[in-house]
Amino acid sequence: MAVKRTGWEGRLLGALVHPMNLAAAGLAAAVLSLGVVTAVPAVIAAGRSMRRWLAGEDQAVFTGVFREFAASWRRSLPLGVGVVAVVAMLVVDVAFLTAQLDEGSAIAIALLAATVPVALALGLLLLALPASAALQPDASARAWLAGAGALVARRPFTALLLLLGVATFALLCYLFPTLLPFFGLSLPAYLALLVWGRAGLPR
């Protein structure tokens, strides 16, 4: 959405462009993620569309998400299926191990602690994935994953802070669920683009 900034009205509208485009991208991604396994492809498409918007190439963020989804879903859908499967396994494992804690099982405690770095690594990769896909629009899904890992390794402390911020935002969405369809998927991708988008992938 392009806004001509003349006078205070223009400046006000200009200040609203970012939240409006974030909400538009988030709404489009929310619609596309209704298939559950399409959630990751939807976030990737939102990241790619917002990357074009931030670069001044395309201001139509809402329709841009659908265009980017059409251009990338064949590559990103296996990632979406894989992420859903891994998350489902983690949830089942955590639920089972938590039930064993009532019996004071030392093995359950050790296994539950071992799931923490796995969940952390998955969260960091998912956070960097939209930025990696936006920086390599023509690459394969494997290259996107490798790029996401490289981005996290390049700035690990920043990535952890970003993940903490996204977790805090998720809590905010729990308290105010009306935020979820508009910013739940777009804000994490937008923040990832701000952190990693300008610097590009490490060589």
Short mmCIF file of N, CA, C and O in Angstrom, two decimals, residues 14-145:
data_model
loop_
_atom_site.label_atom_id
_atom_site.label_comp_id
_atom_site.label_asym_id
_atom_site.label_seq_id
_atom_site.Cartn_x
_atom_site.Cartn_y
_atom_site.Cartn_z
N GLY A 14 1.09 7.31 6.54
CA GLY A 14 2.37 6.65 6.34
C GLY A 14 2.76 5.81 7.53
O GLY A 14 3.32 4.71 7.39
N ALA A 15 2.47 6.30 8.75
CA ALA A 15 2.80 5.55 9.95
C ALA A 15 1.93 4.30 10.09
O ALA A 15 2.33 3.32 10.72
N LEU A 16 0.74 4.34 9.47
CA LEU A 16 -0.17 3.20 9.56
C LEU A 16 0.10 2.14 8.49
O LEU A 16 -0.49 1.06 8.54
N VAL A 17 0.96 2.45 7.53
CA VAL A 17 1.22 1.52 6.44
C VAL A 17 1.78 0.20 6.97
O VAL A 17 1.32 -0.88 6.57
N HIS A 18 2.75 0.26 7.86
CA HIS A 18 3.37 -0.96 8.35
C HIS A 18 2.37 -1.88 9.06
O HIS A 18 2.25 -3.05 8.70
N PRO A 19 1.65 -1.39 10.08
CA PRO A 19 0.67 -2.30 10.71
C PRO A 19 -0.42 -2.77 9.77
O PRO A 19 -0.88 -3.92 9.87
N MET A 20 -0.83 -1.91 8.82
CA MET A 20 -1.87 -2.33 7.88
C MET A 20 -1.36 -3.44 6.96
O MET A 20 -2.05 -4.43 6.70
N ASN A 21 -0.13 -3.30 6.47
CA ASN A 21 0.43 -4.33 5.60
C ASN A 21 0.74 -5.60 6.38
O ASN A 21 0.60 -6.71 5.85
N LEU A 22 1.18 -5.46 7.63
CA LEU A 22 1.39 -6.64 8.47
C LEU A 22 0.08 -7.39 8.69
O LEU A 22 0.04 -8.63 8.64
N ALA A 23 -0.98 -6.64 8.97
CA ALA A 23 -2.29 -7.27 9.17
C ALA A 23 -2.78 -7.94 7.88
O ALA A 23 -3.35 -9.04 7.92
N ALA A 24 -2.55 -7.29 6.74
CA ALA A 24 -2.97 -7.86 5.46
C ALA A 24 -2.22 -9.16 5.18
O ALA A 24 -2.81 -10.17 4.77
N ALA A 25 -0.90 -9.14 5.38
CA ALA A 25 -0.11 -10.35 5.17
C ALA A 25 -0.51 -11.44 6.13
O ALA A 25 -0.60 -12.63 5.77
N GLY A 26 -0.76 -11.07 7.39
CA GLY A 26 -1.16 -12.06 8.39
C GLY A 26 -2.49 -12.69 8.08
O GLY A 26 -2.68 -13.90 8.25
N LEU A 27 -3.44 -11.87 7.61
CA LEU A 27 -4.77 -12.40 7.28
C LEU A 27 -4.68 -13.37 6.10
O LEU A 27 -5.30 -14.45 6.12
N ALA A 28 -3.92 -13.00 5.08
CA ALA A 28 -3.76 -13.88 3.93
C ALA A 28 -3.08 -15.19 4.34
O ALA A 28 -3.50 -16.28 3.92
N ALA A 29 -2.06 -15.09 5.18
CA ALA A 29 -1.36 -16.30 5.64
C ALA A 29 -2.27 -17.16 6.50
O ALA A 29 -2.22 -18.40 6.44
N ALA A 30 -3.11 -16.53 7.32
CA ALA A 30 -4.04 -17.28 8.17
C ALA A 30 -5.03 -18.07 7.32
O ALA A 30 -5.34 -19.23 7.63
N VAL A 31 -5.52 -17.46 6.25
CA VAL A 31 -6.44 -18.17 5.36
C VAL A 31 -5.74 -19.36 4.71
O VAL A 31 -6.29 -20.47 4.65
N LEU A 32 -4.51 -19.15 4.25
CA LEU A 32 -3.78 -20.21 3.58
C LEU A 32 -3.36 -21.33 4.53
O LEU A 32 -3.13 -22.46 4.09
N SER A 33 -3.25 -21.03 5.81
CA SER A 33 -2.79 -22.02 6.78
C SER A 33 -3.91 -22.87 7.36
O SER A 33 -3.66 -23.70 8.23
N LEU A 34 -5.12 -22.69 6.88
CA LEU A 34 -6.24 -23.47 7.40
C LEU A 34 -6.08 -24.96 7.17
O LEU A 34 -6.70 -25.77 7.86
N GLY A 35 -5.26 -25.33 6.20
CA GLY A 35 -5.01 -26.74 5.95
C GLY A 35 -4.01 -27.37 6.91
O GLY A 35 -3.66 -28.55 6.75
N VAL A 36 -3.55 -26.64 7.91
CA VAL A 36 -2.60 -27.07 8.94
C VAL A 36 -1.22 -27.34 8.34
O VAL A 36 -0.24 -26.68 8.69
N VAL A 37 -1.11 -28.31 7.44
CA VAL A 37 0.19 -28.59 6.83
C VAL A 37 0.62 -27.47 5.89
O VAL A 37 1.77 -27.42 5.45
N THR A 38 -0.31 -26.57 5.57
CA THR A 38 0.02 -25.43 4.71
C THR A 38 0.46 -24.21 5.53
O THR A 38 0.71 -23.15 4.97
N ALA A 39 0.57 -24.37 6.87
CA ALA A 39 0.95 -23.24 7.71
C ALA A 39 2.36 -22.75 7.39
O ALA A 39 2.60 -21.55 7.25
N VAL A 40 3.31 -23.68 7.29
CA VAL A 40 4.69 -23.29 6.98
C VAL A 40 4.78 -22.68 5.58
O VAL A 40 5.40 -21.62 5.41
N PRO A 41 4.19 -23.30 4.55
CA PRO A 41 4.17 -22.63 3.23
C PRO A 41 3.54 -21.24 3.27
O PRO A 41 4.00 -20.33 2.55
N ALA A 42 2.50 -21.06 4.09
CA ALA A 42 1.85 -19.76 4.19
C ALA A 42 2.77 -18.72 4.81
O ALA A 42 2.84 -17.57 4.35
N VAL A 43 3.51 -19.11 5.86
CA VAL A 43 4.44 -18.17 6.49
C VAL A 43 5.58 -17.83 5.53
O VAL A 43 6.04 -16.69 5.46
N ILE A 44 6.05 -18.83 4.80
CA ILE A 44 7.10 -18.58 3.80
C ILE A 44 6.61 -17.60 2.74
O ILE A 44 7.32 -16.66 2.36
N ALA A 45 5.38 -17.82 2.28
CA ALA A 45 4.81 -16.91 1.27
C ALA A 45 4.66 -15.50 1.83
O ALA A 45 4.93 -14.51 1.14
N ALA A 46 4.24 -15.39 3.10
CA ALA A 46 4.11 -14.08 3.72
C ALA A 46 5.47 -13.39 3.82
O ALA A 46 5.60 -12.19 3.54
N GLY A 47 6.50 -14.15 4.19
CA GLY A 47 7.84 -13.58 4.28
C GLY A 47 8.34 -13.10 2.93
O GLY A 47 8.93 -12.02 2.82
N ARG A 48 8.10 -13.88 1.89
CA ARG A 48 8.55 -13.50 0.55
C ARG A 48 7.80 -12.26 0.05
O ARG A 48 8.38 -11.37 -0.57
N SER A 49 6.49 -12.18 0.34
CA SER A 49 5.71 -11.03 -0.07
C SER A 49 6.16 -9.77 0.68
O SER A 49 6.30 -8.69 0.09
N MET A 50 6.38 -9.90 1.99
CA MET A 50 6.81 -8.74 2.77
C MET A 50 8.22 -8.30 2.39
O MET A 50 8.55 -7.12 2.47
N ARG A 51 9.05 -9.24 1.99
CA ARG A 51 10.39 -8.88 1.52
C ARG A 51 10.30 -7.98 0.28
O ARG A 51 11.02 -6.98 0.17
N ARG A 52 9.39 -8.30 -0.63
CA ARG A 52 9.20 -7.48 -1.84
C ARG A 52 8.63 -6.12 -1.47
O ARG A 52 9.01 -5.10 -2.05
N TRP A 53 7.74 -6.09 -0.50
CA TRP A 53 7.17 -4.82 -0.04
C TRP A 53 8.25 -3.94 0.60
O TRP A 53 8.37 -2.76 0.27
N LEU A 54 9.05 -4.52 1.48
CA LEU A 54 10.09 -3.75 2.16
C LEU A 54 11.16 -3.26 1.19
O LEU A 54 11.79 -2.23 1.41
N ALA A 55 11.37 -4.02 0.11
CA ALA A 55 12.34 -3.62 -0.91
C ALA A 55 11.76 -2.62 -1.90
O ALA A 55 12.47 -2.14 -2.79
N GLY A 56 10.47 -2.28 -1.77
CA GLY A 56 9.83 -1.33 -2.66
C GLY A 56 9.46 -1.91 -4.01
O GLY A 56 9.19 -1.16 -4.95
N GLU A 57 9.41 -3.25 -4.12
CA GLU A 57 9.12 -3.88 -5.40
C GLU A 57 7.63 -4.10 -5.62
O GLU A 57 7.16 -4.11 -6.76
N ASP A 58 6.87 -4.32 -4.56
CA ASP A 58 5.46 -4.64 -4.68
C ASP A 58 4.75 -4.21 -3.40
O ASP A 58 5.07 -4.70 -2.32
N GLN A 59 3.81 -3.30 -3.53
CA GLN A 59 3.09 -2.79 -2.36
C GLN A 59 1.82 -3.58 -2.06
O GLN A 59 1.22 -3.39 -0.99
N ALA A 60 1.40 -4.44 -2.97
CA ALA A 60 0.17 -5.22 -2.77
C ALA A 60 0.50 -6.46 -1.94
O ALA A 60 0.64 -7.56 -2.47
N VAL A 61 0.61 -6.27 -0.63
CA VAL A 61 1.08 -7.35 0.24
C VAL A 61 0.07 -8.49 0.33
O VAL A 61 0.43 -9.66 0.28
N PHE A 62 -1.21 -8.16 0.46
CA PHE A 62 -2.24 -9.20 0.65
C PHE A 62 -2.27 -10.15 -0.54
O PHE A 62 -2.14 -11.37 -0.38
N THR A 63 -2.42 -9.60 -1.74
CA THR A 63 -2.45 -10.46 -2.93
C THR A 63 -1.07 -11.05 -3.21
O THR A 63 -0.96 -12.12 -3.79
N GLY A 64 -0.04 -10.34 -2.76
CA GLY A 64 1.32 -10.85 -2.94
C GLY A 64 1.55 -12.15 -2.20
O GLY A 64 2.29 -13.02 -2.68
N VAL A 65 0.93 -12.31 -1.04
CA VAL A 65 1.06 -13.56 -0.29
C VAL A 65 0.51 -14.73 -1.10
O VAL A 65 1.12 -15.80 -1.17
N PHE A 66 -0.63 -14.52 -1.73
CA PHE A 66 -1.23 -15.59 -2.54
C PHE A 66 -0.37 -15.89 -3.77
O PHE A 66 -0.22 -17.06 -4.16
N ARG A 67 0.20 -14.86 -4.37
CA ARG A 67 1.07 -15.09 -5.52
C ARG A 67 2.33 -15.85 -5.11
O ARG A 67 2.75 -16.78 -5.81
N GLU A 68 2.91 -15.47 -4.00
CA GLU A 68 4.12 -16.16 -3.54
C GLU A 68 3.80 -17.59 -3.10
O GLU A 68 4.62 -18.50 -3.28
N PHE A 69 2.62 -17.80 -2.55
CA PHE A 69 2.22 -19.16 -2.18
C PHE A 69 2.10 -20.03 -3.42
O PHE A 69 2.56 -21.19 -3.43
N ALA A 70 1.49 -19.48 -4.47
CA ALA A 70 1.36 -20.24 -5.71
C ALA A 70 2.72 -20.55 -6.32
O ALA A 70 2.90 -21.61 -6.94
N ALA A 71 3.69 -19.66 -6.11
CA ALA A 71 5.02 -19.85 -6.69
C ALA A 71 5.89 -20.80 -5.88
O ALA A 71 6.88 -21.33 -6.40
N SER A 72 5.56 -21.02 -4.60
CA SER A 72 6.49 -21.76 -3.74
C SER A 72 5.89 -22.96 -3.01
O SER A 72 6.62 -23.70 -2.35
N TRP A 73 4.59 -23.21 -3.12
CA TRP A 73 3.99 -24.24 -2.28
C TRP A 73 4.49 -25.64 -2.61
O TRP A 73 4.57 -26.50 -1.71
N ARG A 74 4.85 -25.91 -3.87
CA ARG A 74 5.34 -27.25 -4.21
C ARG A 74 6.66 -27.55 -3.49
O ARG A 74 6.93 -28.70 -3.13
N ARG A 75 7.47 -26.53 -3.30
CA ARG A 75 8.73 -26.71 -2.59
C ARG A 75 8.54 -26.70 -1.08
O ARG A 75 9.24 -27.42 -0.35
N SER A 76 7.62 -25.89 -0.59
CA SER A 76 7.49 -25.71 0.85
C SER A 76 6.51 -26.67 1.52
O SER A 76 6.58 -26.85 2.74
N LEU A 77 5.62 -27.31 0.75
CA LEU A 77 4.64 -28.20 1.37
C LEU A 77 5.29 -29.38 2.09
O LEU A 77 4.85 -29.73 3.19
N PRO A 78 6.33 -30.04 1.52
CA PRO A 78 6.98 -31.11 2.29
C PRO A 78 7.54 -30.61 3.63
O PRO A 78 7.52 -31.34 4.63
N LEU A 79 8.02 -29.37 3.66
CA LEU A 79 8.47 -28.79 4.93
C LEU A 79 7.31 -28.67 5.90
O LEU A 79 7.45 -28.95 7.10
N GLY A 80 6.16 -28.23 5.39
CA GLY A 80 4.99 -28.10 6.24
C GLY A 80 4.54 -29.42 6.82
O GLY A 80 4.22 -29.51 8.01
N VAL A 81 4.54 -30.46 6.00
CA VAL A 81 4.16 -31.79 6.48
C VAL A 81 5.16 -32.28 7.53
O VAL A 81 4.78 -32.82 8.58
N GLY A 82 6.45 -32.08 7.25
CA GLY A 82 7.48 -32.51 8.18
C GLY A 82 7.39 -31.79 9.51
O GLY A 82 7.54 -32.41 10.58
N VAL A 83 7.15 -30.48 9.49
CA VAL A 83 7.05 -29.72 10.72
C VAL A 83 5.84 -30.17 11.55
O VAL A 83 5.94 -30.34 12.77
N VAL A 84 4.71 -30.38 10.90
CA VAL A 84 3.52 -30.85 11.62
C VAL A 84 3.79 -32.20 12.26
O VAL A 84 3.41 -32.45 13.42
N ALA A 85 4.47 -33.10 11.54
CA ALA A 85 4.78 -34.42 12.09
C ALA A 85 5.71 -34.31 13.30
O ALA A 85 5.49 -34.96 14.33
N VAL A 86 6.75 -33.48 13.18
CA VAL A 86 7.71 -33.33 14.28
C VAL A 86 7.04 -32.69 15.49
O VAL A 86 7.25 -33.14 16.64
N VAL A 87 6.25 -31.66 15.28
CA VAL A 87 5.55 -31.00 16.39
C VAL A 87 4.59 -31.97 17.07
O VAL A 87 4.50 -32.00 18.30
N ALA A 88 3.86 -32.76 16.26
CA ALA A 88 2.94 -33.73 16.84
C ALA A 88 3.69 -34.76 17.69
O ALA A 88 3.25 -35.12 18.80
N MET A 89 4.85 -35.22 17.21
CA MET A 89 5.65 -36.17 17.99
C MET A 89 6.14 -35.54 19.29
O MET A 89 6.13 -36.18 20.34
N LEU A 90 6.59 -34.29 19.22
CA LEU A 90 7.05 -33.61 20.43
C LEU A 90 5.93 -33.46 21.45
O LEU A 90 6.14 -33.66 22.65
N VAL A 91 4.74 -33.09 20.98
CA VAL A 91 3.61 -32.91 21.88
C VAL A 91 3.25 -34.22 22.55
O VAL A 91 3.03 -34.28 23.78
N VAL A 92 3.21 -35.31 21.77
CA VAL A 92 2.89 -36.62 22.34
C VAL A 92 3.96 -37.05 23.34
O VAL A 92 3.65 -37.55 24.44
N ASP A 93 5.22 -36.85 22.98
CA ASP A 93 6.31 -37.23 23.88
C ASP A 93 6.26 -36.45 25.18
O ASP A 93 6.43 -37.02 26.27
N VAL A 94 6.07 -35.15 25.07
CA VAL A 94 6.03 -34.30 26.27
C VAL A 94 4.85 -34.69 27.15
O VAL A 94 4.97 -34.78 28.38
N ALA A 95 3.69 -34.94 26.53
CA ALA A 95 2.52 -35.34 27.31
C ALA A 95 2.76 -36.67 28.02
O ALA A 95 2.41 -36.83 29.21
N PHE A 96 3.37 -37.63 27.32
CA PHE A 96 3.64 -38.93 27.92
C PHE A 96 4.66 -38.82 29.06
O PHE A 96 4.47 -39.37 30.15
N LEU A 97 5.75 -38.08 28.81
CA LEU A 97 6.80 -37.95 29.82
C LEU A 97 6.33 -37.15 31.03
O LEU A 97 6.72 -37.45 32.16
N THR A 98 5.50 -36.16 30.78
CA THR A 98 4.95 -35.38 31.90
C THR A 98 4.09 -36.26 32.80
O THR A 98 4.11 -36.12 34.03
N ALA A 99 3.34 -37.18 32.19
CA ALA A 99 2.53 -38.10 32.99
C ALA A 99 3.40 -39.02 33.83
O ALA A 99 3.01 -39.43 34.93
N GLN A 100 4.60 -39.34 33.31
CA GLN A 100 5.50 -40.21 34.06
C GLN A 100 6.18 -39.51 35.24
O GLN A 100 6.70 -40.16 36.13
N LEU A 101 6.18 -38.18 35.21
CA LEU A 101 6.82 -37.45 36.30
C LEU A 101 6.13 -37.67 37.63
O LEU A 101 6.76 -37.58 38.69
N ASP A 102 4.84 -37.93 37.59
CA ASP A 102 4.10 -38.19 38.83
C ASP A 102 4.62 -39.42 39.55
O ASP A 102 4.47 -39.55 40.76
N GLU A 103 5.24 -40.32 38.80
CA GLU A 103 5.79 -41.53 39.39
C GLU A 103 7.25 -41.37 39.80
O GLU A 103 7.88 -42.31 40.26
N GLY A 104 7.78 -40.15 39.58
CA GLY A 104 9.17 -39.87 39.97
C GLY A 104 10.19 -40.58 39.11
O GLY A 104 11.28 -40.92 39.60
N SER A 105 9.90 -40.80 37.85
CA SER A 105 10.82 -41.51 36.96
C SER A 105 11.98 -40.61 36.57
O SER A 105 11.79 -39.56 35.96
N ALA A 106 13.21 -41.05 36.91
CA ALA A 106 14.41 -40.29 36.54
C ALA A 106 14.62 -40.31 35.03
O ALA A 106 15.10 -39.33 34.45
N ILE A 107 14.26 -41.40 34.38
CA ILE A 107 14.40 -41.51 32.93
C ILE A 107 13.48 -40.51 32.24
O ILE A 107 13.86 -39.84 31.26
N ALA A 108 12.27 -40.38 32.76
CA ALA A 108 11.32 -39.43 32.18
C ALA A 108 11.84 -38.00 32.31
O ALA A 108 11.71 -37.19 31.38
N ILE A 109 12.44 -37.69 33.45
CA ILE A 109 13.00 -36.34 33.65
C ILE A 109 14.11 -36.08 32.64
O ILE A 109 14.19 -35.01 32.03
N ALA A 110 15.00 -37.07 32.46
CA ALA A 110 16.12 -36.91 31.53
C ALA A 110 15.62 -36.77 30.09
O ALA A 110 16.11 -35.91 29.34
N LEU A 111 14.65 -37.58 29.71
CA LEU A 111 14.12 -37.51 28.34
C LEU A 111 13.37 -36.21 28.11
O LEU A 111 13.43 -35.63 27.02
N LEU A 112 12.65 -35.75 29.14
CA LEU A 112 11.93 -34.49 29.01
C LEU A 112 12.90 -33.33 28.84
O LEU A 112 12.67 -32.42 28.04
N ALA A 113 14.00 -33.38 29.58
CA ALA A 113 15.02 -32.33 29.44
C ALA A 113 15.66 -32.38 28.05
O ALA A 113 16.04 -31.34 27.49
N ALA A 114 15.78 -33.59 27.48
CA ALA A 114 16.39 -33.73 26.16
C ALA A 114 15.52 -33.16 25.05
O ALA A 114 16.02 -32.84 23.97
N THR A 115 14.22 -33.04 25.30
CA THR A 115 13.34 -32.48 24.28
C THR A 115 13.47 -30.96 24.17
O THR A 115 13.09 -30.37 23.16
N VAL A 116 14.02 -30.33 25.21
CA VAL A 116 14.13 -28.87 25.22
C VAL A 116 15.03 -28.37 24.09
O VAL A 116 14.61 -27.49 23.32
N PRO A 117 16.27 -28.88 23.94
CA PRO A 117 17.08 -28.39 22.81
C PRO A 117 16.50 -28.73 21.45
O PRO A 117 16.68 -27.97 20.49
N VAL A 118 15.78 -29.85 21.35
CA VAL A 118 15.14 -30.20 20.07
C VAL A 118 14.06 -29.17 19.72
O VAL A 118 14.00 -28.66 18.60
N ALA A 119 13.22 -28.85 20.71
CA ALA A 119 12.18 -27.86 20.48
C ALA A 119 12.77 -26.48 20.21
O ALA A 119 12.28 -25.73 19.36
N LEU A 120 13.86 -26.16 20.90
CA LEU A 120 14.51 -24.87 20.70
C LEU A 120 15.10 -24.77 19.29
O LEU A 120 14.93 -23.75 18.62
N ALA A 121 15.78 -25.82 18.85
CA ALA A 121 16.36 -25.82 17.51
C ALA A 121 15.27 -25.72 16.44
O ALA A 121 15.41 -24.98 15.45
N LEU A 122 14.16 -26.44 16.65
CA LEU A 122 13.06 -26.38 15.69
C LEU A 122 12.48 -24.97 15.63
O LEU A 122 12.21 -24.44 14.54
N GLY A 123 12.29 -24.34 16.80
CA GLY A 123 11.75 -22.99 16.84
C GLY A 123 12.64 -21.98 16.14
O GLY A 123 12.17 -21.12 15.40
N LEU A 124 13.96 -22.10 16.33
CA LEU A 124 14.90 -21.18 15.70
C LEU A 124 14.91 -21.35 14.18
O LEU A 124 14.95 -20.37 13.43
N LEU A 125 14.88 -22.61 13.73
CA LEU A 125 14.86 -22.87 12.29
C LEU A 125 13.58 -22.32 11.65
O LEU A 125 13.62 -21.70 10.58
N LEU A 126 12.45 -22.56 12.31
CA LEU A 126 11.18 -22.06 11.78
C LEU A 126 11.15 -20.54 11.75
O LEU A 126 10.56 -19.94 10.84
N LEU A 127 11.78 -19.92 12.73
CA LEU A 127 11.80 -18.47 12.79
C LEU A 127 12.62 -17.89 11.64
O LEU A 127 12.24 -16.86 11.05
N ALA A 128 13.74 -18.53 11.30
CA ALA A 128 14.61 -18.02 10.25
C ALA A 128 14.19 -18.47 8.85
O ALA A 128 14.66 -17.90 7.86
N LEU A 129 13.32 -19.47 8.77
CA LEU A 129 12.95 -20.04 7.47
C LEU A 129 12.32 -19.03 6.50
O LEU A 129 12.70 -18.99 5.32
N PRO A 130 11.36 -18.19 6.93
CA PRO A 130 10.80 -17.21 5.99
C PRO A 130 11.84 -16.25 5.44
O PRO A 130 11.79 -15.89 4.26
N ALA A 131 12.79 -15.83 6.29
CA ALA A 131 13.84 -14.93 5.82
C ALA A 131 14.74 -15.63 4.82
O ALA A 131 15.13 -15.06 3.80
N SER A 132 15.06 -16.90 5.09
CA SER A 132 15.91 -17.66 4.18
C SER A 132 15.23 -17.84 2.83
O SER A 132 15.86 -17.68 1.78
N ALA A 133 13.93 -18.16 2.84
CA ALA A 133 13.19 -18.35 1.59
C ALA A 133 13.05 -17.03 0.83
O ALA A 133 13.05 -17.02 -0.41
N ALA A 134 12.93 -15.92 1.57
CA ALA A 134 12.82 -14.62 0.91
C ALA A 134 14.15 -14.20 0.29
O ALA A 134 14.18 -13.56 -0.76
N LEU A 135 15.25 -14.58 0.93
CA LEU A 135 16.58 -14.21 0.41
C LEU A 135 17.00 -15.10 -0.76
O LEU A 135 17.87 -14.73 -1.53
N GLN A 136 16.39 -16.30 -0.86
CA GLN A 136 16.71 -17.24 -1.94
C GLN A 136 15.42 -17.66 -2.63
O GLN A 136 15.00 -18.81 -2.51
N PRO A 137 14.75 -16.76 -3.32
CA PRO A 137 13.42 -17.07 -3.86
C PRO A 137 13.38 -18.23 -4.84
O PRO A 137 12.36 -18.90 -4.98
N ASP A 138 14.49 -18.50 -5.53
CA ASP A 138 14.49 -19.55 -6.55
C ASP A 138 15.16 -20.84 -6.07
O ASP A 138 15.32 -21.78 -6.85
N ALA A 139 15.56 -20.89 -4.81
CA ALA A 139 16.29 -22.05 -4.29
C ALA A 139 15.32 -23.18 -3.92
O ALA A 139 14.09 -23.01 -3.91
N SER A 140 15.89 -24.32 -3.58
CA SER A 140 15.11 -25.48 -3.18
C SER A 140 14.78 -25.40 -1.69
O SER A 140 15.34 -24.59 -0.95
N ALA A 141 13.87 -26.27 -1.25
CA ALA A 141 13.51 -26.31 0.17
C ALA A 141 14.72 -26.69 1.02
O ALA A 141 14.89 -26.19 2.13
N ARG A 142 15.56 -27.57 0.50
CA ARG A 142 16.77 -27.96 1.24
C ARG A 142 17.69 -26.75 1.42
O ARG A 142 18.27 -26.56 2.49
N ALA A 143 17.80 -25.94 0.38
CA ALA A 143 18.63 -24.73 0.48
C ALA A 143 18.01 -23.74 1.46
O ALA A 143 18.75 -23.04 2.19
N TRP A 144 16.70 -23.67 1.51
CA TRP A 144 16.05 -22.79 2.48
C TRP A 144 16.36 -23.23 3.90
O TRP A 144 16.64 -22.40 4.77
N LEU A 145 16.30 -24.54 4.16
CA LEU A 145 16.60 -25.04 5.50
C LEU A 145 18.06 -24.77 5.86
O LEU A 145 18.37 -24.35 6.98
#
